Short mmCIF file of C-alpha atoms in Angstrom, two decimals:
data_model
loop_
_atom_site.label_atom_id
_atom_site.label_comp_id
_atom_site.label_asym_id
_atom_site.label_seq_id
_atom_site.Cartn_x
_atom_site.Cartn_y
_atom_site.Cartn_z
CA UNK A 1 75.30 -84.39 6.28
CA UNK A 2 72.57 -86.46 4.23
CA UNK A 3 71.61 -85.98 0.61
CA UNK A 4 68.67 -88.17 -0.73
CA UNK A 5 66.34 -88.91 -3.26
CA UNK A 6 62.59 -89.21 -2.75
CA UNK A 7 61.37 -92.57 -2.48
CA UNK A 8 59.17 -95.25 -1.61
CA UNK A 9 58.09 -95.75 2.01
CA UNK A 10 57.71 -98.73 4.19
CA UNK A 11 56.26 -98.14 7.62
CA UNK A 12 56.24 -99.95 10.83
CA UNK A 13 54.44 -98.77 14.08
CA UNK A 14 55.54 -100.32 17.45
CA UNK A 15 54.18 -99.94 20.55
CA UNK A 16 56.24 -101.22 23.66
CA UNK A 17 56.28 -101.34 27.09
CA UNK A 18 59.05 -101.17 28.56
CA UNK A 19 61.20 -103.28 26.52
CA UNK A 20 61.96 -103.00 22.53
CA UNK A 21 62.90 -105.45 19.86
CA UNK A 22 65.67 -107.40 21.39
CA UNK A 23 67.38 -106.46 17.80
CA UNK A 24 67.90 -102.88 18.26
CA UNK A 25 68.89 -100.62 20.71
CA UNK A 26 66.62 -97.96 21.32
CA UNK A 27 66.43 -94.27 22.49
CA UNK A 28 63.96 -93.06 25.29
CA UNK A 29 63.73 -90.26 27.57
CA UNK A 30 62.27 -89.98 31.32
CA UNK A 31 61.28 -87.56 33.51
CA UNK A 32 58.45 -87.00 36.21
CA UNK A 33 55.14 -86.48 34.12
CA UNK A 34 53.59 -84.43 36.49
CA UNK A 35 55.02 -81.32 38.33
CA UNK A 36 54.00 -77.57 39.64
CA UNK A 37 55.27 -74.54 38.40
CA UNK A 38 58.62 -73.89 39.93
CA UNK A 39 59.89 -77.27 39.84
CA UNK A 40 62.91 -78.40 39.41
CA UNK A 41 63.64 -82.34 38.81
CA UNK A 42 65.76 -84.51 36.73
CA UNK A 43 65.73 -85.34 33.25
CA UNK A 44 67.09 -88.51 31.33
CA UNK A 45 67.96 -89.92 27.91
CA UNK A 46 68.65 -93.44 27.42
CA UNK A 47 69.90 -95.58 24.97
CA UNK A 48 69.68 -99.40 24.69
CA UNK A 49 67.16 -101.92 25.87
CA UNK A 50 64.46 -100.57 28.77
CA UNK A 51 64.55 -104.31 30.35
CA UNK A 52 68.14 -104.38 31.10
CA UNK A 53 70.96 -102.48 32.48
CA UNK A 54 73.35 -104.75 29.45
CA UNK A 55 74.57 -102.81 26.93
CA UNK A 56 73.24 -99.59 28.02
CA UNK A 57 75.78 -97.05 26.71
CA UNK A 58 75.53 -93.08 25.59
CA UNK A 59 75.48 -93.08 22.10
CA UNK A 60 77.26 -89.60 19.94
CA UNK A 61 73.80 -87.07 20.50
CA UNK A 62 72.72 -84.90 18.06
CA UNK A 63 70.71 -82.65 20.27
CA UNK A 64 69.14 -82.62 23.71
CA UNK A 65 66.14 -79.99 24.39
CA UNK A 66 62.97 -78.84 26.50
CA UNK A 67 60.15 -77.51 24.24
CA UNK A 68 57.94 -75.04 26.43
CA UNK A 69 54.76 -74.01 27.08
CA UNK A 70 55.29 -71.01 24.95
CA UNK A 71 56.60 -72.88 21.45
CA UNK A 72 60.37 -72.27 22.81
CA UNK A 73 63.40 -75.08 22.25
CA UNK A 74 65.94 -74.53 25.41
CA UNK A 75 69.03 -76.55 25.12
CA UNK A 76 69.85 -78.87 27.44
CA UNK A 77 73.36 -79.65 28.24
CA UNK A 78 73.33 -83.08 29.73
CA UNK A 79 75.69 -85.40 32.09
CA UNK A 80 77.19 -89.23 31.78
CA UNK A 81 76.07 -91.17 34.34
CA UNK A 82 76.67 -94.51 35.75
CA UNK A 83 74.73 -96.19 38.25
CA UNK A 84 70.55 -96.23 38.67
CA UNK A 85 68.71 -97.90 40.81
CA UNK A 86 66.97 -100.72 39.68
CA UNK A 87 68.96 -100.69 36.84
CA UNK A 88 73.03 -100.85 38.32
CA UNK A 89 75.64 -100.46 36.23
CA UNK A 90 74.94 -98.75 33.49
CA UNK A 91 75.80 -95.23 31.29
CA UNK A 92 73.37 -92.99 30.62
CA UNK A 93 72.58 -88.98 30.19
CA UNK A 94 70.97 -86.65 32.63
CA UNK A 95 70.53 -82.95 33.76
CA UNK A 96 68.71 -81.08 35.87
CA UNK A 97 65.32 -78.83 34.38
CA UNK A 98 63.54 -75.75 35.42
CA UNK A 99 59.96 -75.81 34.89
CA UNK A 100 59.07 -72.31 35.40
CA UNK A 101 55.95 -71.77 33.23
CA UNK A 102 52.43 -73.93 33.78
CA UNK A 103 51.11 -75.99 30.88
CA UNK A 104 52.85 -78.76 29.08
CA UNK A 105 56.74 -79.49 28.63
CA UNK A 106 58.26 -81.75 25.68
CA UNK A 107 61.44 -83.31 26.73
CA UNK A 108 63.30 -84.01 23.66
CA UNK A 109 66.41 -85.98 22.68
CA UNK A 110 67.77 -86.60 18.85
CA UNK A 111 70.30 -89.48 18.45
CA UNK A 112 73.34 -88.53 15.88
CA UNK A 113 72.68 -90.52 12.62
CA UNK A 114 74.47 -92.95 11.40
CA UNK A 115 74.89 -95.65 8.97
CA UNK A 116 74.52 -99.32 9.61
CA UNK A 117 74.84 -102.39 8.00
CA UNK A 118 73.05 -105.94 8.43
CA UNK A 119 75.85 -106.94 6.51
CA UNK A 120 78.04 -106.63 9.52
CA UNK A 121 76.62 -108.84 11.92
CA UNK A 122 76.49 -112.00 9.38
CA UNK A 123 72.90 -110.23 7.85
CA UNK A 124 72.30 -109.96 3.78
CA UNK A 125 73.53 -106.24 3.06
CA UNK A 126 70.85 -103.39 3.35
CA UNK A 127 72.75 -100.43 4.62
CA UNK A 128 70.74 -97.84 5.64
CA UNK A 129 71.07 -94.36 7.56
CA UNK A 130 69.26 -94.80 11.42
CA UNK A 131 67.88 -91.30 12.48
CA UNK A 132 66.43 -91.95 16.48
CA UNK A 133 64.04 -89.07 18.17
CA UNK A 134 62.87 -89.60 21.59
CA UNK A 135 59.97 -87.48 23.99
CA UNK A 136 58.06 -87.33 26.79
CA UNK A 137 55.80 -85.00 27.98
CA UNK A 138 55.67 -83.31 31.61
CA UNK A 139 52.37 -81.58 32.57
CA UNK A 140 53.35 -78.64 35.17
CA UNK A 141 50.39 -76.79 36.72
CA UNK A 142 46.63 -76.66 36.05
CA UNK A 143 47.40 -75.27 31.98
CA UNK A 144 46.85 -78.12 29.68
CA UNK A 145 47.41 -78.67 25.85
CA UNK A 146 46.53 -80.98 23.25
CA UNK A 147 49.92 -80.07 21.11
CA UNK A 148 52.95 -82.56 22.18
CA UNK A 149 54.61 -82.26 18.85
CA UNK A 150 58.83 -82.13 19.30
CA UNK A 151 58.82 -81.33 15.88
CA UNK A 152 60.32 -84.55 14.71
CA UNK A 153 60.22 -85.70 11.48
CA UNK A 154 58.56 -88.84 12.48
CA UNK A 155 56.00 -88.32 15.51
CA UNK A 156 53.87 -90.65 17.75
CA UNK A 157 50.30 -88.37 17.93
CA UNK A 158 48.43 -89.38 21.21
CA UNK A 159 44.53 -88.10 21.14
CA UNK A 160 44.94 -87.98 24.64
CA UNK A 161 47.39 -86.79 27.43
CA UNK A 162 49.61 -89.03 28.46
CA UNK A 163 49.83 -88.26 31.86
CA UNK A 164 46.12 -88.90 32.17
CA UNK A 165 46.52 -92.67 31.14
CA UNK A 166 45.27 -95.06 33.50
CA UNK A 167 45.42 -99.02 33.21
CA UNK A 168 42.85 -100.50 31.42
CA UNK A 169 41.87 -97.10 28.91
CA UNK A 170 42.68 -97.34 25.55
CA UNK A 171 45.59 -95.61 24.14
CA UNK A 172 44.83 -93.91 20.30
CA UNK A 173 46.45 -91.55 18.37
CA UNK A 174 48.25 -91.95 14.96
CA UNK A 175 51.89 -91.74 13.51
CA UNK A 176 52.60 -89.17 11.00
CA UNK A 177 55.56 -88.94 8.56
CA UNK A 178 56.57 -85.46 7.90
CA UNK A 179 53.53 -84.05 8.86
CA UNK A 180 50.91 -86.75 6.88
CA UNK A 181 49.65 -89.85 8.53
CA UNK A 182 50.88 -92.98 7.49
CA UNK A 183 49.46 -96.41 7.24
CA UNK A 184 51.33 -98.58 9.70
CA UNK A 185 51.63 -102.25 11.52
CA UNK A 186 51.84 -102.02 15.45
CA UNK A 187 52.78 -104.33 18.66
CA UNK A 188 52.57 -103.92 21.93
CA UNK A 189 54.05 -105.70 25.12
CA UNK A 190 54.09 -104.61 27.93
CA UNK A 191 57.74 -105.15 30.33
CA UNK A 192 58.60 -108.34 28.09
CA UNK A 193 58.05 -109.25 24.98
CA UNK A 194 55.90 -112.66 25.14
CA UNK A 195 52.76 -114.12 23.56
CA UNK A 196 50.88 -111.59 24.91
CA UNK A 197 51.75 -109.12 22.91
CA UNK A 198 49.11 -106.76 21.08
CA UNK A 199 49.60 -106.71 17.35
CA UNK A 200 47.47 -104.99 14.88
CA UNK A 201 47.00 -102.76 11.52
CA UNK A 202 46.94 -98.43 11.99
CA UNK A 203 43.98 -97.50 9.42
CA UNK A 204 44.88 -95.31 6.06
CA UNK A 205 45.11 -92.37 8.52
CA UNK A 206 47.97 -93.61 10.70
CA UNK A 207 45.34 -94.64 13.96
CA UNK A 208 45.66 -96.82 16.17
CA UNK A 209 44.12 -98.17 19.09
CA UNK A 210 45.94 -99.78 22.08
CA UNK A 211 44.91 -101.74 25.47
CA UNK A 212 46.65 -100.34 28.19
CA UNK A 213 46.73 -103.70 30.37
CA UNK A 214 48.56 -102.55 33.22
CA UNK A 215 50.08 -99.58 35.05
CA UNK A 216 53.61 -98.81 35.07
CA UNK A 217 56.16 -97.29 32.41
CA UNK A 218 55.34 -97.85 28.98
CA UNK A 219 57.41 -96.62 25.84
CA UNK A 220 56.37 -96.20 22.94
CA UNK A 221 58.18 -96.19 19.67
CA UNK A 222 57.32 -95.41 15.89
CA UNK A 223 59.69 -96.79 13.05
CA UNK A 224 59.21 -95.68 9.37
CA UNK A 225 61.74 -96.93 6.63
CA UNK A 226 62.14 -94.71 3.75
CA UNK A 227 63.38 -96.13 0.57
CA UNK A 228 65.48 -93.47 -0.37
CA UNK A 229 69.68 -93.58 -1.13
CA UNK A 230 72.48 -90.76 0.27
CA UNK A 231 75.45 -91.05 1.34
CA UNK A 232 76.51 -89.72 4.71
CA UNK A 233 79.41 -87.78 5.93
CA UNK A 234 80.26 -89.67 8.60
CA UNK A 235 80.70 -87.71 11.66
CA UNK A 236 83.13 -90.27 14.04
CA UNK A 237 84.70 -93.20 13.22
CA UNK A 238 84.24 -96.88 13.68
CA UNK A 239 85.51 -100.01 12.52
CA UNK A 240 83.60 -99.71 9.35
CA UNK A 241 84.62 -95.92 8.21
CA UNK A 242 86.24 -93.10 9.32
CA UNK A 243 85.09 -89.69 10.09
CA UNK A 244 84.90 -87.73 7.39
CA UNK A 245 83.80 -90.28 4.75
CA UNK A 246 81.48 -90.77 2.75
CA UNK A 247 79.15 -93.24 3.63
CA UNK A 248 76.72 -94.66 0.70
CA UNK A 249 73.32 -95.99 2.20
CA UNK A 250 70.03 -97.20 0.56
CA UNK A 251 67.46 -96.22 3.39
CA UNK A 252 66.97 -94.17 5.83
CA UNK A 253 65.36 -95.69 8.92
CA UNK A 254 63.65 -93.32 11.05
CA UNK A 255 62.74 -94.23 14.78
CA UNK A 256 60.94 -92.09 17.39
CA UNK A 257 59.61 -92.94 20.67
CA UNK A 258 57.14 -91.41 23.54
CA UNK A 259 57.80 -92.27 26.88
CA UNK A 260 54.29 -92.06 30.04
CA UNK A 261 53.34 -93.59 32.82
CA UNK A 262 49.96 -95.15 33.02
CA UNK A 263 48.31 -94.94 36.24
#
């Protein structure tokens, strides 16, 4: 449960391929992008660091769901698994999904909040509640849209459809913050994070604009920090509270990624 006060709010927009800030785990979900009506393939949710298989694990899930053509949420009820290829070893969730209807499909996965603490890993104290949202869209059929909202609080707004990305375009859209756009700060990398790495200012309407260097899976992933204290009733336990407690925090730090495939 969180109860808040309005607040200030501090945004931060980042764009990555393939691998995230090596200070965070991060949530992401893949499936095939493009199908016929009928299908039936594989969908996954992943939590951790896209560039490695280490420290991969399946974190306590708030919610797991396909958004259809037709404005309907079906729940998914995923599986742990433990082995990929090209990854190994590793724990992650999947299931199986029916695409029966033509047009596009948001798959969806929401992360269980919880409160964490800089404090505990030798950092000055900020705790703050992390809220994660993950999507990725799968175009079945000839029916297109231009609507890929999961209805997450925070959402990464592409102008264009994802599945239509090829290397070299230029990927805009804009981030918006409970429906508004926000002003933002963005980086991109693409596979590993080096010194080529795209860095840049969204405008007062939340745009951005990035180069789509090369083909392959990209993630992208949205971060807005929200001055605003709560506590949380914590809903499992760790070695910093129990379930059932109530956790005091001073921000809530909201995360939400898009997963495509650029062409």
């Amino acid at each position: 449960m969180i109860n808040t006060k309005s607040g200030l709010i501090v945004c931060l927009l980042l764009i990555v391929a393939m691998t995230m800030n090596a200070s965070s785990h991060s949530l992401w979900v893949e499936s095939r992008d493009m199908a016929k009506v009928g299908d039936s393939q594989v969908a996954y949710s992943l939590f951790g660091h896209p560039s490695s298989s280490t420290g991969m694990y399946v974190p306590l899930m708030e919610s797991y769901f396909l958004k259809t053509p037709d404005g309907k949420k079906l729940d998914l009820k995923m599986e742990n698994g433990t082995w990929l290829p090209g990854f190994g070893w590793m724990n992650y969730s999947y299931c199986d999904i029916a695409l029966d209807q033509p047009g596009d499909h948001i798959l969806a996965s929401i992360r269980a909040p919880g409160v964490y603490d800089p404090a505990w890993h030798g950092g000055e104290s900020s705790p703050q509640l992390v809220c994660d949202y993950a999507k990725a869209i799968i175009h079945c059929g000839d029916k297109s849209s231009s609507d890929w909202d999961a209805g997450f609080p925070l959402e990464v707004v592409l102008d264009k459809a994802p599945y239509e990305m090829k290397a070299k375009d230029n990927l805009t859209g804009a981030i918006k913050f409970e429906g508004k756009p926000i002003k933002a700060n963005y980086t991109a990398w693409y596979w590993t994070e080096d010194s080529n790495a795209q860095k840049g200012n969204s405008n007062e309407n939340g745009e951005f604009d990035i180069a789509l260097t090369k083909s392959g899976p990209w993630i992208i992933e949205a971060s807005c920090t929200v001055d605003q204290p709560g506590n949380w009733t914590a809903t499992y336990s760790s070695a910093h509270y129990n379930a059932g407690e109530s956790v005091p925090y001073q921000k809530v730090w909201y995360r939400s990624t898009v997963t495509l495939w650029v062409r």
